[in-house]
């Protein structure tokens, strides 16, 4: 495995017992970690949760690859319409493999470009559409529920935009990813004869990056989805091993759970030192927040648990966040995401300028500098007794990315087991969705319209004092 987990700076030997884990604390929790593995395995074997099976779904990988091959050359832009788990995986993959900022399309000289419409800010949507031509745009609309207001509304705009220009041929420029049995998107896809891929019912949005949800946009934009799934498959095999010295996801879950619950670190900072992993940080924030932020445990006891994920980009955020991280509340644990070998080195010219502030850098590389900055930040945080650990990807390619995404998903599932919560539901987002339906006049949501009206009345009274 060419992904490594360095836990040294989480230990009391490095940061003292108040913030760091003692050998005794770690030893004592090994049994619970192994039970978490066993319990999660049982649920996966029973078919309750499906993400571990995704990288082995050869038929899906083949079908998506063939679809991408058939469509190749017919578009210069892939426009993903989706939100949350239906968009962030595509963003993570594109950012890592093709360069940052897929929405803006900056930096990548490669076509097709990827535009991700994961919001209903009218300016964002209209400005993005203004950069695309219907004939050369392939729209991928993704919604597990088939009913998310944001995705449905933006797709309605794009559908009309395509049809105005292309008439009956518009359907060829649309691919749908949704659940097989439910939702109006599936009904529309059948009616319009859109090419459709299905998301297994036992795979939740934020765990779906290696299903058609992430694979379709990836394949259409030239990412090698076979290698991605190979890396993920290898990590899956490792993640089922009942051995904490080799099972990276389980070991990381065990130590993060302890650092959080024993040492009070309620904020998890994901700190990639690579712009290519910035999209993955956005993806991870959703995974960690929605999976572990829960009102009740599995016994129905109110626990209001959750560890707040924060993304920080090295080195950029050293000049923005690190002051807080060093001297602010001792409530954070940091996970550096390091790259062993960058594909480009960023050579700094050898020629000296004659000024010390410049000349020590002459002949070195940006790769060496970003690595030194990461090591320096880890050392500085450690001196301040701030727990931190490092996950290193030997390089950023499809294989490593697939393995890393799968490691994070297993780690999240294992922490969920250790907390005895259901990491796979998201009841907390439902109420807001229902209020939105009521406000937009959707049939069947009158109760929520009444509740919202009552909320507004209370607000009115509160403002009057
Ligand atoms: O993780 C999840 O399940 C959610 O974040 C969903 O991905 C998000 O709400 C979008 O749902 P849908 O795919 O149904 O549009």
mmCIF file with all atom_site columns, N, CA, C and O in Angstrom, residues 32 60 102 135 146 169 177 243 257 271 310 314 408:
data_model
loop_
_atom_site.group_PDB
_atom_site.id
_atom_site.type_symbol
_atom_site.label_atom_id
_atom_site.label_alt_id
_atom_site.label_comp_id
_atom_site.label_asym_id
_atom_site.label_entity_id
_atom_site.label_seq_id
_atom_site.pdbx_PDB_ins_code
_atom_site.Cartn_x
_atom_site.Cartn_y
_atom_site.Cartn_z
_atom_site.occupancy
_atom_site.B_iso_or_equiv
_atom_site.pdbx_formal_charge
_atom_site.auth_seq_id
_atom_site.auth_comp_id
_atom_site.auth_asym_id
_atom_site.auth_atom_id
_atom_site.pdbx_PDB_model_num
ATOM 1  N N  . UNK A 1 32  ? -12.484 -2.401 21.237  1.00 0.00 ? 32  UNK A N  1
ATOM 2  C CA . UNK A 1 32  ? -13.658 -1.673 20.713  1.00 0.00 ? 32  UNK A CA 1
ATOM 3  C C  . UNK A 1 32  ? -13.488 -1.407 19.216  1.00 0.00 ? 32  UNK A C  1
ATOM 4  O O  . UNK A 1 32  ? -14.455 -1.499 18.441  1.00 0.00 ? 32  UNK A O  1
ATOM 5  N N  . UNK A 1 60  ? -20.733 -2.137 -13.768 1.00 0.00 ? 60  UNK A N  1
ATOM 6  C CA . UNK A 1 60  ? -20.965 -0.686 -13.738 1.00 0.00 ? 60  UNK A CA 1
ATOM 7  C C  . UNK A 1 60  ? -19.771 0.055  -14.359 1.00 0.00 ? 60  UNK A C  1
ATOM 8  O O  . UNK A 1 60  ? -19.952 0.949  -15.198 1.00 0.00 ? 60  UNK A O  1
ATOM 9  N N  . UNK A 1 102 ? -12.645 23.315 -10.930 1.00 0.00 ? 102 UNK A N  1
ATOM 10 C CA . UNK A 1 102 ? -13.361 22.848 -12.115 1.00 0.00 ? 102 UNK A CA 1
ATOM 11 C C  . UNK A 1 102 ? -14.504 23.769 -12.518 1.00 0.00 ? 102 UNK A C  1
ATOM 12 O O  . UNK A 1 102 ? -14.843 23.864 -13.686 1.00 0.00 ? 102 UNK A O  1
ATOM 13 N N  . UNK A 1 135 ? -24.887 22.665 -28.139 1.00 0.00 ? 135 UNK A N  1
ATOM 14 C CA . UNK A 1 135 ? -24.463 21.561 -28.998 1.00 0.00 ? 135 UNK A CA 1
ATOM 15 C C  . UNK A 1 135 ? -23.243 20.833 -28.424 1.00 0.00 ? 135 UNK A C  1
ATOM 16 O O  . UNK A 1 135 ? -23.053 19.642 -28.609 1.00 0.00 ? 135 UNK A O  1
ATOM 17 N N  . UNK A 1 146 ? -33.968 11.947 -6.693  1.00 0.00 ? 146 UNK A N  1
ATOM 18 C CA . UNK A 1 146 ? -34.678 12.338 -7.906  1.00 0.00 ? 146 UNK A CA 1
ATOM 19 C C  . UNK A 1 146 ? -35.608 13.506 -7.689  1.00 0.00 ? 146 UNK A C  1
ATOM 20 O O  . UNK A 1 146 ? -36.476 13.789 -8.526  1.00 0.00 ? 146 UNK A O  1
ATOM 21 N N  . UNK A 1 169 ? -33.158 16.315 -30.596 1.00 0.00 ? 169 UNK A N  1
ATOM 22 C CA . UNK A 1 169 ? -31.824 15.725 -30.398 1.00 0.00 ? 169 UNK A CA 1
ATOM 23 C C  . UNK A 1 169 ? -31.253 16.030 -29.021 1.00 0.00 ? 169 UNK A C  1
ATOM 24 O O  . UNK A 1 169 ? -30.198 15.508 -28.656 1.00 0.00 ? 169 UNK A O  1
ATOM 25 N N  . UNK A 1 177 ? -28.202 10.168 -13.498 1.00 0.00 ? 177 UNK A N  1
ATOM 26 C CA . UNK A 1 177 ? -27.819 9.195  -12.462 1.00 0.00 ? 177 UNK A CA 1
ATOM 27 C C  . UNK A 1 177 ? -28.812 9.367  -11.317 1.00 0.00 ? 177 UNK A C  1
ATOM 28 O O  . UNK A 1 177 ? -28.918 10.462 -10.741 1.00 0.00 ? 177 UNK A O  1
ATOM 29 N N  . UNK A 1 243 ? -6.604  -6.246 11.879  1.00 0.00 ? 243 UNK A N  1
ATOM 30 C CA . UNK A 1 243 ? -5.230  -6.042 12.352  1.00 0.00 ? 243 UNK A CA 1
ATOM 31 C C  . UNK A 1 243 ? -4.938  -4.543 12.291  1.00 0.00 ? 243 UNK A C  1
ATOM 32 O O  . UNK A 1 243 ? -4.798  -3.964 11.210  1.00 0.00 ? 243 UNK A O  1
ATOM 33 N N  . UNK A 1 257 ? -11.243 8.803  17.134  1.00 0.00 ? 257 UNK A N  1
ATOM 34 C CA . UNK A 1 257 ? -12.331 8.663  18.108  1.00 0.00 ? 257 UNK A CA 1
ATOM 35 C C  . UNK A 1 257 ? -11.811 8.960  19.516  1.00 0.00 ? 257 UNK A C  1
ATOM 36 O O  . UNK A 1 257 ? -12.432 9.684  20.298  1.00 0.00 ? 257 UNK A O  1
ATOM 37 N N  . UNK A 1 271 ? -6.161  19.018 6.333   1.00 0.00 ? 271 UNK A N  1
ATOM 38 C CA . UNK A 1 271 ? -5.164  20.013 5.930   1.00 0.00 ? 271 UNK A CA 1
ATOM 39 C C  . UNK A 1 271 ? -4.313  19.500 4.760   1.00 0.00 ? 271 UNK A C  1
ATOM 40 O O  . UNK A 1 271 ? -3.157  19.105 4.935   1.00 0.00 ? 271 UNK A O  1
ATOM 41 N N  . UNK A 1 310 ? -13.200 20.926 9.257   1.00 0.00 ? 310 UNK A N  1
ATOM 42 C CA . UNK A 1 310 ? -12.781 22.201 8.649   1.00 0.00 ? 310 UNK A CA 1
ATOM 43 C C  . UNK A 1 310 ? -11.736 21.854 7.596   1.00 0.00 ? 310 UNK A C  1
ATOM 44 O O  . UNK A 1 310 ? -10.862 21.029 7.853   1.00 0.00 ? 310 UNK A O  1
ATOM 45 N N  . UNK A 1 314 ? -2.787  23.844 2.724   1.00 0.00 ? 314 UNK A N  1
ATOM 46 C CA . UNK A 1 314 ? -1.382  24.212 2.919   1.00 0.00 ? 314 UNK A CA 1
ATOM 47 C C  . UNK A 1 314 ? -0.748  24.542 1.570   1.00 0.00 ? 314 UNK A C  1
ATOM 48 O O  . UNK A 1 314 ? -1.067  23.911 0.582   1.00 0.00 ? 314 UNK A O  1
ATOM 49 N N  . UNK A 1 408 ? -11.086 7.062  3.617   1.00 0.00 ? 408 UNK A N  1
ATOM 50 C CA . UNK A 1 408 ? -11.856 8.054  4.379   1.00 0.00 ? 408 UNK A CA 1
ATOM 51 C C  . UNK A 1 408 ? -13.283 7.557  4.636   1.00 0.00 ? 408 UNK A C  1
ATOM 52 O O  . UNK A 1 408 ? -13.856 7.806  5.695   1.00 0.00 ? 408 UNK A O  1
#
